[in-house]
């Protein structure tokens, strides 16, 4: 048994209930715990994400070049366009504009509270050869 196991990723925000709704719908997750200051959800694959009330929370300012990314979430998707549309429909927004045409391997987004995350295309594996 490992000495340390992964627990839960916690995002500080002013309104954890509202942010939990965004991620529950994005990840098709279920709420597993709720209190006055914390809401936790679990996705079908077991990924756990929690939202902790912080009345002084301010959103990160990334992608401005003078600021570091600090931390963000990566979500794996098969269809970047569909996933980005879903983010926008749920109240999130794209934060990286790409000028070139055609599909991209990843796209930066933020949730309604300003936390950044990346939608990353899952790698397509070809058929086994030989």
Coordinates of N, CA, C and O in Angstrom, one line a residue:
X1 N 0.9 -1.2 0.0 CA 0.0 0.0 0.0 C 0.9 1.2 0.0 O 1.8 1.3 0.8
X2 N 0.6 2.2 -0.9 CA 1.4 3.4 -0.9 C 1.3 4.3 0.4 O 0.2 4.2 1.0
X3 N 2.3 5.0 0.7 CA 2.3 5.8 1.9 C 1.4 7.0 1.7 O 0.7 7.4 2.6
X4 N 1.4 7.5 0.5 CA 0.5 8.7 0.2 C -0.3 8.3 -1.1 O 0.2 7.8 -2.0
X5 N -1.6 8.6 -1.0 CA -2.5 8.4 -2.2 C -3.1 9.7 -2.6 O -3.3 10.6 -1.7
X6 N -3.5 9.9 -3.8 CA -4.1 11.1 -4.3 C -5.5 11.3 -3.6 O -6.2 10.3 -3.4
X7 N -5.8 12.5 -3.2 CA -7.0 12.8 -2.5 C -8.0 13.5 -3.4 O -8.6 12.9 -4.3
X8 N -8.1 14.8 -3.2 CA -9.1 15.6 -4.0 C -8.4 16.9 -4.3 O -7.6 17.5 -3.6
X9 N -8.7 17.4 -5.5 CA -8.3 18.8 -5.9 C -9.3 19.7 -5.4 O -10.5 19.6 -5.6
X10 N -8.8 20.8 -4.7 CA -9.7 21.8 -4.1 C -9.5 23.1 -4.7 O -8.4 23.6 -4.8
X11 N -10.6 23.7 -5.2 CA -10.5 25.1 -5.8 C -11.2 26.1 -4.8 O -12.3 25.8 -4.4
X12 N -10.5 27.1 -4.5 CA -11.1 28.2 -3.7 C -11.9 29.1 -4.6 O -11.5 29.4 -5.7
X13 N -13.1 29.5 -4.1 CA -14.0 30.4 -4.8 C -15.0 31.0 -3.9 O -15.1 30.6 -2.7
X14 N -15.6 32.1 -4.4 CA -16.6 32.8 -3.5 C -17.9 32.1 -3.4 O -18.5 32.2 -2.3
X15 N -18.3 31.3 -4.4 CA -19.6 30.6 -4.4 C -19.4 29.1 -4.8 O -19.6 28.8 -6.0
X16 N -19.0 28.3 -3.8 CA -18.8 26.9 -4.2 C -20.0 26.1 -4.8 O -19.8 25.3 -5.6
X17 N -21.2 26.5 -4.3 CA -22.4 25.8 -4.9 C -22.5 26.0 -6.4 O -22.8 25.1 -7.1
X18 N -22.3 27.3 -6.8 CA -22.5 27.6 -8.2 C -21.4 27.0 -9.0 O -21.6 26.5 -10.1
X19 N -20.1 27.0 -8.5 CA -19.0 26.4 -9.3 C -19.2 24.9 -9.3 O -18.8 24.3 -10.4
X20 N -19.7 24.3 -8.3 CA -19.9 22.8 -8.3 C -20.9 22.4 -9.4 O -20.7 21.4 -10.1
X21 N -21.9 23.3 -9.6 CA -22.9 23.0 -10.7 C -22.2 23.0 -12.0 O -22.4 22.1 -12.9
X22 N -21.3 24.0 -12.3 CA -20.6 24.0 -13.6 C -19.8 22.7 -13.8 O -20.0 22.1 -14.8
X23 N -19.0 22.3 -12.8 CA -18.2 21.1 -13.0 C -19.0 19.8 -13.0 O -18.7 18.9 -13.7
X24 N -20.1 19.8 -12.2 CA -20.9 18.6 -12.2 C -21.5 18.4 -13.6 O -21.5 17.2 -14.1
X25 N -21.9 19.4 -14.3 CA -22.5 19.3 -15.6 C -21.4 19.0 -16.6 O -21.6 18.2 -17.5
X26 N -20.2 19.7 -16.5 CA -19.2 19.5 -17.5 C -18.6 18.0 -17.4 O -18.4 17.4 -18.4
X27 N -18.5 17.5 -16.2 CA -17.9 16.2 -16.0 C -18.9 15.1 -15.8 O -18.6 13.9 -15.6
X28 N -20.2 15.4 -15.9 CA -21.3 14.5 -15.6 C -21.0 13.8 -14.3 O -21.0 12.5 -14.2
X29 N -20.8 14.6 -13.3 CA -20.4 14.1 -12.0 C -21.5 14.1 -11.0 O -22.6 14.6 -11.3
X30 N -21.3 13.5 -9.8 CA -22.3 13.6 -8.8 C -21.7 14.2 -7.6 O -20.5 14.2 -7.3
X31 N -22.6 14.9 -6.8 CA -22.2 15.5 -5.6 C -22.0 14.5 -4.5 O -22.9 13.6 -4.4
X32 N -20.9 14.5 -3.8 CA -20.7 13.5 -2.8 C -20.6 14.1 -1.4 O -20.8 13.3 -0.4
X33 N -20.4 15.4 -1.3 CA -20.4 16.0 0.1 C -20.7 17.5 -0.1 O -20.3 18.1 -1.1
X34 N -21.4 18.0 0.9 CA -21.7 19.4 0.8 C -21.9 19.9 2.3 O -22.5 19.3 3.1
X35 N -21.2 21.1 2.5 CA -21.4 21.7 3.8 C -21.5 23.2 3.5 O -21.5 23.6 2.4
X36 N -21.5 24.0 4.6 CA -21.6 25.5 4.4 C -20.4 26.1 3.6 O -20.6 27.1 3.0
X37 N -19.3 25.4 3.7 CA -18.1 26.0 3.1 C -17.4 25.1 2.0 O -16.4 25.5 1.5
X38 N -18.0 23.9 1.7 CA -17.3 23.0 0.8 C -18.3 22.2 0.1 O -19.3 21.7 0.7
X39 N -18.1 22.0 -1.2 CA -18.9 21.1 -2.0 C -17.9 20.2 -2.7 O -17.0 20.7 -3.4
X40 N -18.1 18.9 -2.7 CA -17.2 17.9 -3.4 C -18.1 17.1 -4.4 O -19.2 16.8 -4.1
X41 N -17.4 16.9 -5.5 CA -18.1 16.1 -6.6 C -17.1 14.9 -7.0 O -15.9 15.0 -6.7
X42 N -17.7 13.9 -7.6 CA -16.9 12.8 -8.1 C -17.4 12.4 -9.5 O -18.6 12.2 -9.7
X43 N -16.5 12.4 -10.4 CA -16.8 12.0 -11.8 C -17.0 10.5 -11.9 O -16.5 9.8 -11.0
X44 N -17.5 10.0 -13.0 CA -17.7 8.6 -13.2 C -16.4 7.8 -13.1 O -16.4 6.7 -12.7
X45 N -15.3 8.5 -13.5 CA -14.0 7.8 -13.5 C -13.3 7.8 -12.2 O -12.2 7.4 -12.0
X46 N -14.0 8.5 -11.2 CA -13.5 8.5 -9.8 C -12.7 9.8 -9.5 O -12.4 10.0 -8.3
X47 N -12.5 10.7 -10.4 CA -11.8 11.9 -10.2 C -12.6 12.8 -9.2 O -13.8 12.9 -9.4
X48 N -12.0 13.3 -8.2 CA -12.7 14.1 -7.2 C -12.2 15.5 -7.2 O -11.1 15.8 -7.3
X49 N -13.2 16.4 -7.1 CA -12.9 17.8 -7.2 C -13.8 18.5 -6.1 O -15.0 18.1 -6.0
X50 N -13.2 19.4 -5.4 CA -14.0 20.1 -4.3 C -13.9 21.6 -4.5 O -12.9 22.1 -5.1
X51 N -14.8 22.3 -4.0 CA -14.9 23.8 -4.1 C -15.1 24.4 -2.7 O -16.0 24.1 -2.0
X52 N -14.1 25.2 -2.2 CA -14.1 25.7 -0.9 C -14.4 27.2 -0.9 O -13.8 27.9 -1.7
X53 N -15.3 27.6 0.0 CA -15.7 29.0 0.1 C -14.5 29.8 0.6 O -13.9 29.5 1.6
X54 N -14.2 30.9 -0.1 CA -13.2 31.9 0.3 C -13.8 33.2 -0.2 O -13.7 33.5 -1.4
X55 N -14.3 34.0 0.7 CA -14.9 35.3 0.4 C -14.0 36.2 -0.3 O -14.4 37.1 -1.0
X56 N -12.7 36.0 -0.1 CA -11.7 36.9 -0.7 C -11.0 36.3 -2.0 O -10.0 36.9 -2.5
X57 N -11.6 35.3 -2.5 CA -11.0 34.6 -3.7 C -11.0 35.6 -4.9 O -12.0 36.3 -5.1
X58 N -9.9 35.6 -5.6 CA -9.8 36.4 -6.8 C -9.4 35.5 -7.9 O -8.5 34.6 -7.7
X59 N -9.9 35.6 -9.1 CA -9.6 34.7 -10.2 C -8.1 34.9 -10.6 O -7.6 36.1 -10.6
X60 N -7.5 33.9 -11.1 CA -6.1 34.1 -11.7 C -6.2 35.0 -12.9 O -7.2 35.1 -13.5
X61 N -5.1 35.7 -13.2 CA -5.1 36.6 -14.3 C -4.5 36.0 -15.6 O -4.3 36.7 -16.6
X62 N -4.0 34.8 -15.5 CA -3.4 34.1 -16.7 C -4.5 34.1 -17.8 O -5.7 34.1 -17.5
X63 N -4.2 34.3 -19.0 CA -2.9 34.1 -19.7 C -2.1 35.4 -19.9 O -1.3 35.5 -20.8
X64 N -2.3 36.4 -19.1 CA -1.4 37.6 -19.3 C 0.0 37.2 -19.1 O 0.3 36.5 -18.1
X65 N 0.9 37.7 -20.0 CA 2.3 37.2 -19.9 C 3.1 37.5 -18.6 O 4.0 36.8 -18.3
X66 N 2.7 38.5 -17.9 CA 3.4 38.9 -16.7 C 3.0 38.0 -15.5 O 3.6 38.1 -14.4
X67 N 2.1 37.1 -15.7 CA 1.6 36.2 -14.6 C 1.9 34.8 -14.9 O 1.8 34.3 -16.0
X68 N 2.2 34.0 -13.9 CA 2.4 32.6 -14.1 C 1.1 31.9 -14.0 O 0.1 32.4 -13.5
X69 N 1.1 30.7 -14.6 CA -0.2 29.9 -14.6 C -0.5 29.4 -13.2 O -1.6 29.2 -12.9
X70 N 0.5 29.1 -12.4 CA 0.5 28.5 -11.1 C -0.1 27.1 -11.2 O 0.7 26.2 -11.0
X71 N -1.3 26.9 -11.3 CA -1.9 25.5 -11.4 C -3.1 25.6 -12.2 O -3.8 26.6 -12.3
X72 N -3.4 24.5 -12.9 CA -4.6 24.4 -13.7 C -5.0 22.9 -13.8 O -4.2 22.1 -13.5
X73 N -6.2 22.7 -14.3 CA -6.7 21.3 -14.5 C -6.6 21.0 -16.0 O -6.8 21.8 -16.8
X74 N -6.3 19.7 -16.3 CA -6.4 19.2 -17.7 C -7.5 18.2 -17.8 O -7.6 17.3 -17.0
X75 N -8.4 18.4 -18.8 CA -9.5 17.5 -19.0 C -9.3 16.9 -20.4 O -9.1 17.6 -21.4
X76 N -9.4 15.6 -20.5 CA -9.2 14.9 -21.8 C -10.5 14.8 -22.5 O -11.5 14.4 -21.9
X77 N -10.5 15.1 -23.8 CA -11.7 15.1 -24.6 C -11.4 14.5 -25.9 O -10.3 14.5 -26.4
X78 N -12.5 13.9 -26.6 CA -12.3 13.4 -27.9 C -12.6 14.5 -29.0 O -12.0 14.5 -30.0
X79 N -13.5 15.4 -28.7 CA -13.9 16.4 -29.6 C -13.7 17.8 -29.0 O -14.5 18.2 -28.1
X80 N -12.7 18.5 -29.4 CA -12.4 19.8 -28.8 C -13.4 20.8 -29.0 O -13.8 21.6 -28.1
X81 N -14.0 20.9 -30.2 CA -15.0 21.9 -30.5 C -16.3 21.6 -29.7 O -16.8 22.6 -29.1
X82 N -16.7 20.4 -29.6 CA -17.9 20.1 -28.8 C -17.7 20.4 -27.3 O -18.5 21.0 -26.6
X83 N -16.5 20.1 -26.8 CA -16.2 20.3 -25.4 C -16.1 21.8 -25.1 O -16.6 22.3 -24.1
X84 N -15.5 22.6 -26.0 CA -15.4 24.0 -25.8 C -16.8 24.7 -25.9 O -17.1 25.5 -25.0
X85 N -17.7 24.2 -26.8 CA -19.0 24.7 -26.8 C -19.8 24.4 -25.5 O -20.5 25.2 -25.0
X86 N -19.5 23.2 -24.9 CA -20.2 22.8 -23.7 C -19.7 23.8 -22.5 O -20.5 24.2 -21.7
X87 N -18.4 24.1 -22.5 CA -17.8 25.0 -21.5 C -18.6 26.3 -21.6 O -19.0 26.9 -20.6
X88 N -18.7 26.9 -22.8 CA -19.3 28.2 -23.0 C -20.8 28.1 -22.6 O -21.3 29.0 -21.9
X89 N -21.5 27.0 -23.0 CA -22.9 26.8 -22.6 C -23.1 26.8 -21.1 O -24.2 27.3 -20.6
X90 N -22.1 26.3 -20.4 CA -22.3 26.2 -18.9 C -21.8 27.5 -18.2 O -21.8 27.5 -17.0
X91 N -21.3 28.5 -18.9 CA -20.9 29.7 -18.3 C -19.4 29.9 -18.2 O -18.9 31.0 -17.7
X92 N -18.6 29.0 -18.7 CA -17.1 29.2 -18.8 C -16.8 30.0 -20.0 O -17.7 30.4 -20.8
X93 N -15.5 30.1 -20.3 CA -15.1 30.9 -21.5 C -13.7 30.4 -22.0 O -12.9 29.9 -21.2
X94 N -13.4 30.5 -23.3 CA -12.1 30.2 -23.8 C -11.2 31.4 -23.3 O -11.6 32.5 -23.2
X95 N -9.9 31.0 -23.0 CA -8.9 32.1 -22.7 C -7.8 32.1 -23.6 O -7.0 33.1 -23.5
X96 N -7.7 31.2 -24.5 CA -6.6 31.3 -25.5 C -7.2 31.3 -26.9 O -7.9 30.4 -27.3
X97 N -6.9 32.3 -27.7 CA -7.4 32.4 -29.0 C -6.3 31.9 -30.0 O -5.1 32.3 -29.8
X98 N -6.6 31.0 -30.8 CA -5.7 30.5 -31.8 C -6.0 31.1 -33.2 O -7.1 31.2 -33.6
X99 N -4.9 31.6 -33.9 CA -5.1 32.3 -35.1 C -5.2 31.3 -36.3 O -5.9 31.5 -37.3
X100 N -4.4 30.2 -36.2 CA -4.4 29.3 -37.3 C -5.7 28.5 -37.5 O -6.4 28.3 -36.5
X101 N -6.0 28.1 -38.7 CA -7.2 27.3 -38.9 C -7.0 25.9 -38.6 O -5.9 25.4 -38.5
X102 N -8.1 25.1 -38.4 CA -8.0 23.7 -38.2 C -8.0 23.3 -36.7 O -8.0 24.2 -35.9
X103 N -8.0 22.0 -36.5 CA -8.1 21.6 -35.1 C -6.8 21.7 -34.3 O -5.7 21.7 -34.9
X104 N -6.9 21.9 -33.0 CA -5.7 22.1 -32.2 C -5.7 20.9 -31.2 O -6.8 20.4 -30.8
X105 N -4.6 20.6 -30.6 CA -4.5 19.5 -29.7 C -5.0 19.9 -28.3 O -5.3 19.0 -27.5
X106 N -5.0 21.2 -27.9 CA -5.6 21.6 -26.7 C -6.1 23.0 -26.7 O -5.7 23.8 -27.6
X107 N -6.9 23.4 -25.8 CA -7.5 24.7 -25.7 C -7.6 25.1 -24.3 O -8.1 24.4 -23.4
X108 N -7.2 26.4 -24.0 CA -7.3 26.9 -22.6 C -8.7 27.5 -22.4 O -9.3 28.2 -23.3
X109 N -9.2 27.3 -21.2 CA -10.6 27.8 -20.8 C -10.5 28.2 -19.4 O -9.6 27.9 -18.7
X110 N -11.6 28.9 -18.9 CA -11.7 29.2 -17.5 C -13.2 28.9 -17.1 O -14.1 29.0 -17.9
X111 N -13.3 28.5 -15.9 CA -14.7 28.3 -15.3 C -15.3 29.6 -15.0 O -14.7 30.7 -15.1
X112 N -16.6 29.6 -14.6 CA -17.2 30.9 -14.3 C -16.6 31.7 -13.2 O -16.7 33.0 -13.1
X113 N -15.8 31.1 -12.3 CA -15.1 31.8 -11.2 C -13.7 32.3 -11.7 O -12.9 32.9 -10.9
X114 N -13.2 31.9 -12.9 CA -11.9 32.3 -13.4 C -10.8 31.3 -13.3 O -9.7 31.6 -13.7
X115 N -11.0 30.1 -12.7 CA -10.0 29.1 -12.6 C -9.7 28.6 -14.0 O -10.7 28.3 -14.8
X116 N -8.5 28.5 -14.4 CA -8.1 28.0 -15.7 C -8.0 26.5 -15.8 O -7.7 25.9 -14.8
X117 N -8.3 26.0 -17.0 CA -8.1 24.6 -17.2 C -7.9 24.4 -18.7 O -8.2 25.3 -19.5
X118 N -7.4 23.2 -19.1 CA -7.2 22.9 -20.5 C -8.0 21.7 -20.9 O -8.2 20.7 -20.2
X119 N -8.6 21.9 -22.1 CA -9.3 20.8 -22.8 C -8.2 20.2 -23.7 O -7.7 20.9 -24.6
X120 N -7.8 19.0 -23.5 CA -6.8 18.3 -24.3 C -7.3 17.1 -25.0 O -8.0 16.3 -24.4
X121 N -7.0 17.1 -26.3 CA -7.5 16.0 -27.2 C -6.8 14.7 -26.7 O -5.6 14.7 -26.5
X122 N -7.7 13.7 -26.6 CA -7.1 12.4 -26.2 C -6.4 11.9 -27.5 O -6.8 12.1 -28.6
X123 N -5.3 11.2 -27.3 CA -4.5 10.7 -28.4 C -5.2 9.5 -29.0 O -5.7 8.6 -28.3
X124 N -5.4 9.6 -30.3 CA -6.0 8.5 -31.1 C -4.9 7.4 -31.3 O -3.8 7.8 -31.8
X125 N -5.2 6.2 -30.9 CA -4.2 5.2 -31.2 C -4.6 4.4 -32.4 O -5.7 4.1 -32.6
X126 N -3.6 4.2 -33.3 CA -3.9 3.4 -34.5 C -4.0 1.9 -34.2 O -3.7 1.5 -33.1
X127 N -4.4 1.2 -35.2 CA -4.5 -0.3 -35.0 C -3.1 -0.9 -34.8 O -2.1 -0.4 -35.3
X128 N -3.1 -2.0 -34.1 CA -1.8 -2.7 -33.9 C -1.3 -3.2 -35.2 O -2.1 -3.8 -36.0
X129 N -0.1 -3.1 -35.4 CA 0.6 -3.5 -36.7 C 1.3 -4.9 -36.4 O 2.0 -5.0 -35.4
X130 N 1.1 -5.8 -37.2 CA 1.9 -7.1 -37.1 C 1.3 -8.1 -36.3 O 0.7 -8.6 -35.6

